[in-house]
mmCIF file of N, CA and C in Angstrom:
data_model
loop_
_atom_site.group_PDB
_atom_site.id
_atom_site.type_symbol
_atom_site.label_atom_id
_atom_site.label_comp_id
_atom_site.label_asym_id
_atom_site.label_seq_id
_atom_site.Cartn_x
_atom_site.Cartn_y
_atom_site.Cartn_z
ATOM 1 N N UNK A 1377 93.190 -62.899 -108.772
ATOM 2 C CA UNK A 1377 93.821 -64.148 -109.133
ATOM 3 C C UNK A 1377 93.412 -65.211 -108.118
ATOM 4 N N UNK A 1378 93.042 -66.367 -108.602
ATOM 5 C CA UNK A 1378 92.601 -67.449 -107.722
ATOM 6 C C UNK A 1378 93.797 -68.254 -107.253
ATOM 7 N N UNK A 1379 93.700 -68.769 -106.035
ATOM 8 C CA UNK A 1379 94.799 -69.581 -105.515
ATOM 9 C C UNK A 1379 94.730 -70.983 -106.102
ATOM 10 N N UNK A 1380 95.807 -71.713 -105.962
ATOM 11 C CA UNK A 1380 95.864 -73.078 -106.506
ATOM 12 C C UNK A 1380 94.866 -73.985 -105.805
ATOM 13 N N UNK A 1381 94.651 -73.773 -104.509
ATOM 14 C CA UNK A 1381 93.713 -74.638 -103.791
ATOM 15 C C UNK A 1381 92.282 -74.348 -104.178
ATOM 16 N N UNK A 1382 92.007 -73.177 -104.724
ATOM 17 C CA UNK A 1382 90.653 -72.871 -105.151
ATOM 18 C C UNK A 1382 90.265 -73.713 -106.354
ATOM 19 N N UNK A 1383 91.235 -74.153 -107.113
ATOM 20 C CA UNK A 1383 90.965 -74.968 -108.299
ATOM 21 C C UNK A 1383 90.847 -76.450 -107.974
ATOM 22 N N UNK A 1384 91.214 -76.849 -106.783
ATOM 23 C CA UNK A 1384 91.194 -78.257 -106.387
ATOM 24 C C UNK A 1384 89.827 -78.588 -105.801
ATOM 25 N N UNK A 1385 89.255 -79.723 -106.180
ATOM 26 C CA UNK A 1385 87.958 -80.107 -105.596
ATOM 27 C C UNK A 1385 88.036 -80.165 -104.073
ATOM 28 N N UNK A 1386 86.942 -79.846 -103.427
ATOM 29 C CA UNK A 1386 86.899 -79.792 -101.966
ATOM 30 C C UNK A 1386 87.338 -81.081 -101.298
ATOM 31 N N UNK A 1387 87.026 -82.221 -101.864
ATOM 32 C CA UNK A 1387 87.372 -83.498 -101.246
ATOM 33 C C UNK A 1387 88.880 -83.719 -101.199
ATOM 34 N N UNK A 1388 89.605 -83.141 -102.125
ATOM 35 C CA UNK A 1388 91.046 -83.355 -102.184
ATOM 36 C C UNK A 1388 91.822 -82.398 -101.304
ATOM 37 N N UNK A 1389 91.243 -81.296 -100.912
ATOM 38 C CA UNK A 1389 91.971 -80.262 -100.169
ATOM 39 C C UNK A 1389 92.623 -80.775 -98.891
ATOM 40 N N UNK A 1390 91.901 -81.512 -98.013
ATOM 41 C CA UNK A 1390 92.577 -81.978 -96.785
ATOM 42 C C UNK A 1390 93.785 -82.865 -97.088
ATOM 43 N N UNK A 1391 93.664 -83.721 -98.084
ATOM 44 C CA UNK A 1391 94.776 -84.605 -98.429
ATOM 45 C C UNK A 1391 95.964 -83.791 -98.950
ATOM 46 N N UNK A 1392 95.685 -82.791 -99.765
ATOM 47 C CA UNK A 1392 96.764 -81.970 -100.313
ATOM 48 C C UNK A 1392 97.428 -81.146 -99.218
ATOM 49 N N UNK A 1393 96.646 -80.637 -98.291
ATOM 50 C CA UNK A 1393 97.221 -79.852 -97.201
ATOM 51 C C UNK A 1393 98.094 -80.730 -96.315
ATOM 52 N N UNK A 1394 97.648 -81.960 -96.060
ATOM 53 C CA UNK A 1394 98.429 -82.890 -95.251
ATOM 54 C C UNK A 1394 99.740 -83.229 -95.960
ATOM 55 N N UNK A 1395 99.666 -83.465 -97.250
ATOM 56 C CA UNK A 1395 100.857 -83.777 -98.034
ATOM 57 C C UNK A 1395 101.815 -82.590 -98.039
ATOM 58 N N UNK A 1396 101.288 -81.405 -98.161
ATOM 59 C CA UNK A 1396 102.136 -80.213 -98.190
ATOM 60 C C UNK A 1396 102.864 -80.024 -96.860
ATOM 61 N N UNK A 1397 102.249 -80.393 -95.761
ATOM 62 C CA UNK A 1397 102.905 -80.249 -94.460
ATOM 63 C C UNK A 1397 104.003 -81.276 -94.277
ATOM 64 N N UNK A 1398 103.812 -82.475 -94.830
ATOM 65 C CA UNK A 1398 104.789 -83.548 -94.634
ATOM 66 C C UNK A 1398 105.951 -83.482 -95.599
ATOM 67 N N UNK A 1399 105.733 -83.044 -96.816
ATOM 68 C CA UNK A 1399 106.783 -83.105 -97.825
ATOM 69 C C UNK A 1399 107.819 -82.015 -97.586
ATOM 70 N N UNK A 1400 109.086 -82.333 -97.888
ATOM 71 C CA UNK A 1400 110.126 -81.318 -97.705
ATOM 72 C C UNK A 1400 109.940 -80.182 -98.707
ATOM 73 N N UNK A 1401 110.455 -79.025 -98.375
ATOM 74 C CA UNK A 1401 110.309 -77.862 -99.235
ATOM 75 C C UNK A 1401 111.606 -77.660 -99.984
ATOM 76 N N UNK A 1402 111.701 -78.279 -101.150
ATOM 77 C CA UNK A 1402 112.909 -78.160 -101.949
ATOM 78 C C UNK A 1402 112.958 -76.797 -102.611
ATOM 79 N N UNK A 1403 114.141 -76.278 -102.724
ATOM 80 C CA UNK A 1403 114.407 -75.036 -103.431
ATOM 81 C C UNK A 1403 113.642 -73.850 -102.853
ATOM 82 N N UNK A 1404 113.428 -73.856 -101.558
ATOM 83 C CA UNK A 1404 112.860 -72.682 -100.912
ATOM 84 C C UNK A 1404 113.537 -72.514 -99.566
ATOM 85 N N UNK A 1405 113.608 -71.291 -99.098
ATOM 86 C CA UNK A 1405 114.217 -71.060 -97.802
ATOM 87 C C UNK A 1405 113.164 -71.200 -96.709
ATOM 88 N N UNK A 1406 113.536 -70.964 -95.467
ATOM 89 C CA UNK A 1406 112.618 -71.168 -94.357
ATOM 90 C C UNK A 1406 111.461 -70.178 -94.352
ATOM 91 N N UNK A 1407 111.554 -69.126 -95.137
ATOM 92 C CA UNK A 1407 110.455 -68.157 -95.205
ATOM 93 C C UNK A 1407 109.505 -68.463 -96.340
ATOM 94 N N UNK A 1408 109.751 -69.531 -97.086
ATOM 95 C CA UNK A 1408 108.865 -69.923 -98.175
ATOM 96 C C UNK A 1408 109.187 -69.235 -99.485
ATOM 97 N N UNK A 1409 110.250 -68.456 -99.526
ATOM 98 C CA UNK A 1409 110.644 -67.747 -100.737
ATOM 99 C C UNK A 1409 111.295 -68.739 -101.693
ATOM 100 N N UNK A 1410 110.974 -68.679 -102.944
ATOM 101 C CA UNK A 1410 111.594 -69.546 -103.942
ATOM 102 C C UNK A 1410 113.025 -69.068 -104.167
ATOM 103 N N UNK A 1411 113.945 -70.006 -104.200
ATOM 104 C CA UNK A 1411 115.356 -69.664 -104.356
ATOM 105 C C UNK A 1411 115.693 -69.352 -105.807
ATOM 106 N N UNK A 1412 116.644 -68.462 -106.000
ATOM 107 C CA UNK A 1412 117.118 -68.146 -107.341
ATOM 108 C C UNK A 1412 117.987 -69.297 -107.843
ATOM 109 N N UNK A 1413 118.337 -69.232 -109.120
ATOM 110 C CA UNK A 1413 119.191 -70.284 -109.689
ATOM 111 C C UNK A 1413 120.539 -70.355 -108.972
ATOM 112 N N UNK A 1414 121.101 -69.205 -108.654
ATOM 113 C CA UNK A 1414 122.401 -69.181 -107.972
ATOM 114 C C UNK A 1414 122.297 -69.785 -106.586
ATOM 115 N N UNK A 1415 121.230 -69.442 -105.870
ATOM 116 C CA UNK A 1415 121.034 -69.995 -104.528
ATOM 117 C C UNK A 1415 120.802 -71.500 -104.600
ATOM 118 N N UNK A 1416 120.039 -71.919 -105.593
ATOM 119 C CA UNK A 1416 119.769 -73.345 -105.780
ATOM 120 C C UNK A 1416 121.061 -74.089 -106.087
ATOM 121 N N UNK A 1417 121.915 -73.494 -106.943
ATOM 122 C CA UNK A 1417 123.198 -74.120 -107.283
ATOM 123 C C UNK A 1417 124.081 -74.219 -106.043
ATOM 124 N N UNK A 1418 124.109 -73.157 -105.240
ATOM 125 C CA UNK A 1418 124.908 -73.181 -104.012
ATOM 126 C C UNK A 1418 124.381 -74.236 -103.053
ATOM 127 N N UNK A 1419 123.065 -74.371 -102.972
ATOM 128 C CA UNK A 1419 122.476 -75.389 -102.098
ATOM 129 C C UNK A 1419 122.825 -76.787 -102.594
ATOM 130 N N UNK A 1420 122.784 -76.983 -103.903
ATOM 131 C CA UNK A 1420 123.137 -78.284 -104.470
ATOM 132 C C UNK A 1420 124.587 -78.633 -104.191
ATOM 133 N N UNK A 1421 125.479 -77.653 -104.320
ATOM 134 C CA UNK A 1421 126.901 -77.881 -104.033
ATOM 135 C C UNK A 1421 127.076 -78.277 -102.572
ATOM 136 N N UNK A 1422 126.373 -77.582 -101.685
ATOM 137 C CA UNK A 1422 126.462 -77.882 -100.255
ATOM 138 C C UNK A 1422 125.955 -79.303 -99.974
ATOM 139 N N UNK A 1423 124.838 -79.662 -100.579
ATOM 140 C CA UNK A 1423 124.269 -81.002 -100.368
ATOM 141 C C UNK A 1423 125.241 -82.064 -100.866
ATOM 142 N N UNK A 1424 125.817 -81.855 -102.043
ATOM 143 C CA UNK A 1424 126.772 -82.814 -102.592
ATOM 144 C C UNK A 1424 128.004 -82.937 -101.704
ATOM 145 N N UNK A 1425 128.468 -81.818 -101.163
ATOM 146 C CA UNK A 1425 129.617 -81.845 -100.272
ATOM 147 C C UNK A 1425 129.307 -82.665 -99.026
ATOM 148 N N UNK A 1426 128.120 -82.445 -98.443
ATOM 149 C CA UNK A 1426 127.736 -83.196 -97.245
ATOM 150 C C UNK A 1426 127.605 -84.689 -97.554
ATOM 151 N N UNK A 1427 127.054 -85.012 -98.710
ATOM 152 C CA UNK A 1427 126.927 -86.420 -99.097
ATOM 153 C C UNK A 1427 128.309 -87.057 -99.279
ATOM 154 N N UNK A 1428 129.236 -86.324 -99.920
ATOM 155 C CA UNK A 1428 130.603 -86.848 -100.088
ATOM 156 C C UNK A 1428 131.262 -87.094 -98.739
ATOM 157 N N UNK A 1429 131.111 -86.139 -97.816
ATOM 158 C CA UNK A 1429 131.705 -86.299 -96.493
ATOM 159 C C UNK A 1429 131.106 -87.490 -95.758
ATOM 160 N N UNK A 1430 129.795 -87.664 -95.873
ATOM 161 C CA UNK A 1430 129.144 -88.799 -95.218
ATOM 162 C C UNK A 1430 129.629 -90.119 -95.807
ATOM 163 N N UNK A 1431 129.743 -90.187 -97.129
ATOM 164 C CA UNK A 1431 130.214 -91.412 -97.776
ATOM 165 C C UNK A 1431 131.672 -91.696 -97.402
ATOM 166 N N UNK A 1432 132.485 -90.661 -97.321
ATOM 167 C CA UNK A 1432 133.883 -90.829 -96.929
ATOM 168 C C UNK A 1432 133.973 -91.352 -95.498
ATOM 169 N N UNK A 1433 133.138 -90.818 -94.632
ATOM 170 C CA UNK A 1433 133.126 -91.277 -93.237
ATOM 171 C C UNK A 1433 132.715 -92.749 -93.158
ATOM 172 N N UNK A 1434 131.703 -93.135 -93.924
ATOM 173 C CA UNK A 1434 131.277 -94.535 -93.942
ATOM 174 C C UNK A 1434 132.368 -95.437 -94.508
ATOM 175 N N UNK A 1435 133.076 -94.943 -95.547
ATOM 176 C CA UNK A 1435 134.153 -95.735 -96.146
ATOM 177 C C UNK A 1435 135.282 -95.950 -95.138
ATOM 178 N N UNK A 1436 135.647 -94.877 -94.424
ATOM 179 C CA UNK A 1436 136.708 -95.009 -93.409
ATOM 180 C C UNK A 1436 136.275 -95.970 -92.299
ATOM 181 N N UNK A 1437 135.029 -95.901 -91.896
ATOM 182 C CA UNK A 1437 134.523 -96.781 -90.838
ATOM 183 C C UNK A 1437 134.565 -98.238 -91.294
ATOM 184 N N UNK A 1438 134.140 -98.495 -92.537
ATOM 185 C CA UNK A 1438 134.156 -99.853 -93.069
ATOM 186 C C UNK A 1438 135.592 -100.377 -93.176
ATOM 187 N N UNK A 1439 136.506 -99.511 -93.614
ATOM 188 C CA UNK A 1439 137.907 -99.908 -93.719
ATOM 189 C C UNK A 1439 138.480 -100.231 -92.341
ATOM 190 N N UNK A 1440 138.156 -99.420 -91.356
ATOM 191 C CA UNK A 1440 138.631 -99.653 -89.989
ATOM 192 C C UNK A 1440 138.095 -100.976 -89.447
ATOM 193 N N UNK A 1441 136.810 -101.236 -89.674
ATOM 194 C CA UNK A 1441 136.215 -102.493 -89.211
ATOM 195 C C UNK A 1441 136.852 -103.688 -89.911
ATOM 196 N N UNK A 1442 137.148 -103.544 -91.214
ATOM 197 C CA UNK A 1442 137.775 -104.636 -91.961
ATOM 198 C C UNK A 1442 139.167 -104.926 -91.403
ATOM 199 N N UNK A 1443 139.924 -103.858 -91.127
ATOM 200 C CA UNK A 1443 141.268 -104.056 -90.579
ATOM 201 C C UNK A 1443 141.217 -104.688 -89.189
ATOM 202 N N UNK A 1444 140.263 -104.272 -88.372
ATOM 203 C CA UNK A 1444 140.117 -104.864 -87.033
ATOM 204 C C UNK A 1444 139.743 -106.339 -87.131
ATOM 205 N N UNK A 1445 138.878 -106.678 -88.089
ATOM 206 C CA UNK A 1445 138.485 -108.077 -88.270
ATOM 207 C C UNK A 1445 139.675 -108.917 -88.727
ATOM 208 N N UNK A 1446 140.475 -108.372 -89.639
ATOM 209 C CA UNK A 1446 141.665 -109.089 -90.099
ATOM 210 C C UNK A 1446 142.665 -109.270 -88.960
ATOM 211 N N UNK A 1447 142.817 -108.239 -88.151
ATOM 212 C CA UNK A 1447 143.744 -108.314 -87.023
ATOM 213 C C UNK A 1447 143.274 -109.365 -86.023
ATOM 214 N N UNK A 1448 141.978 -109.385 -85.718
ATOM 215 C CA UNK A 1448 141.436 -110.373 -84.782
ATOM 216 C C UNK A 1448 141.597 -111.787 -85.350
ATOM 217 N N UNK A 1449 141.407 -111.918 -86.654
ATOM 218 C CA UNK A 1449 141.548 -113.231 -87.289
ATOM 219 C C UNK A 1449 142.995 -113.709 -87.237
ATOM 220 N N UNK A 1450 143.941 -112.802 -87.481
ATOM 221 C CA UNK A 1450 145.358 -113.182 -87.451
ATOM 222 C C UNK A 1450 145.798 -113.509 -86.023
ATOM 223 N N UNK A 1451 145.283 -112.769 -85.045
ATOM 224 C CA UNK A 1451 145.610 -113.069 -83.650
ATOM 225 C C UNK A 1451 145.046 -114.424 -83.240
ATOM 226 N N UNK A 1452 143.844 -114.717 -83.706
ATOM 227 C CA UNK A 1452 143.217 -116.000 -83.381
ATOM 228 C C UNK A 1452 144.022 -117.146 -83.998
ATOM 229 N N UNK A 1453 144.519 -116.936 -85.218
ATOM 230 C CA UNK A 1453 145.323 -117.958 -85.885
ATOM 231 C C UNK A 1453 146.628 -118.205 -85.146
ATOM 232 N N UNK A 1454 147.243 -117.139 -84.674
ATOM 233 C CA UNK A 1454 148.544 -117.283 -83.991
ATOM 234 C C UNK A 1454 148.380 -117.942 -82.624
ATOM 235 N N UNK A 1455 147.205 -117.850 -82.033
ATOM 236 C CA UNK A 1455 146.975 -118.474 -80.742
ATOM 237 C C UNK A 1455 146.705 -119.980 -80.855
ATOM 238 N N UNK A 1456 146.241 -120.442 -82.015
ATOM 239 C CA UNK A 1456 145.956 -121.862 -82.190
ATOM 240 C C UNK A 1456 147.254 -122.649 -82.203
ATOM 241 N N UNK A 1457 147.267 -123.838 -81.582
ATOM 242 C CA UNK A 1457 148.493 -124.659 -81.637
ATOM 243 C C UNK A 1457 148.706 -125.180 -83.049
ATOM 244 N N UNK A 1458 149.956 -125.241 -83.418
ATOM 245 C CA UNK A 1458 150.284 -125.730 -84.771
ATOM 246 C C UNK A 1458 150.235 -127.246 -84.779
ATOM 247 N N UNK A 1459 149.547 -127.746 -85.775
ATOM 248 C CA UNK A 1459 149.493 -129.211 -85.942
ATOM 249 C C UNK A 1459 150.607 -129.602 -86.906
ATOM 250 N N UNK A 1460 151.319 -130.619 -86.556
ATOM 251 C CA UNK A 1460 152.392 -130.941 -87.462
ATOM 252 C C UNK A 1460 152.955 -132.213 -87.281
#
């Protein structure tokens, strides 16, 4: 059986090898084994969980910054002399 690179023209091989080194290896483990459907589903669930946690953390940070800005604005207003 011939390998996939044997079918690729010689001029393209270095570019393909470089691309293969840079691109992430989706749906495979660190040993290069292709993951089963169950493993892939578990990996997808894990990725989604991490993304949800990251988004929640960003949302809490934005909310905290908004509250701090409102507090600073209200303090600044209370320090200004009232014109009347």
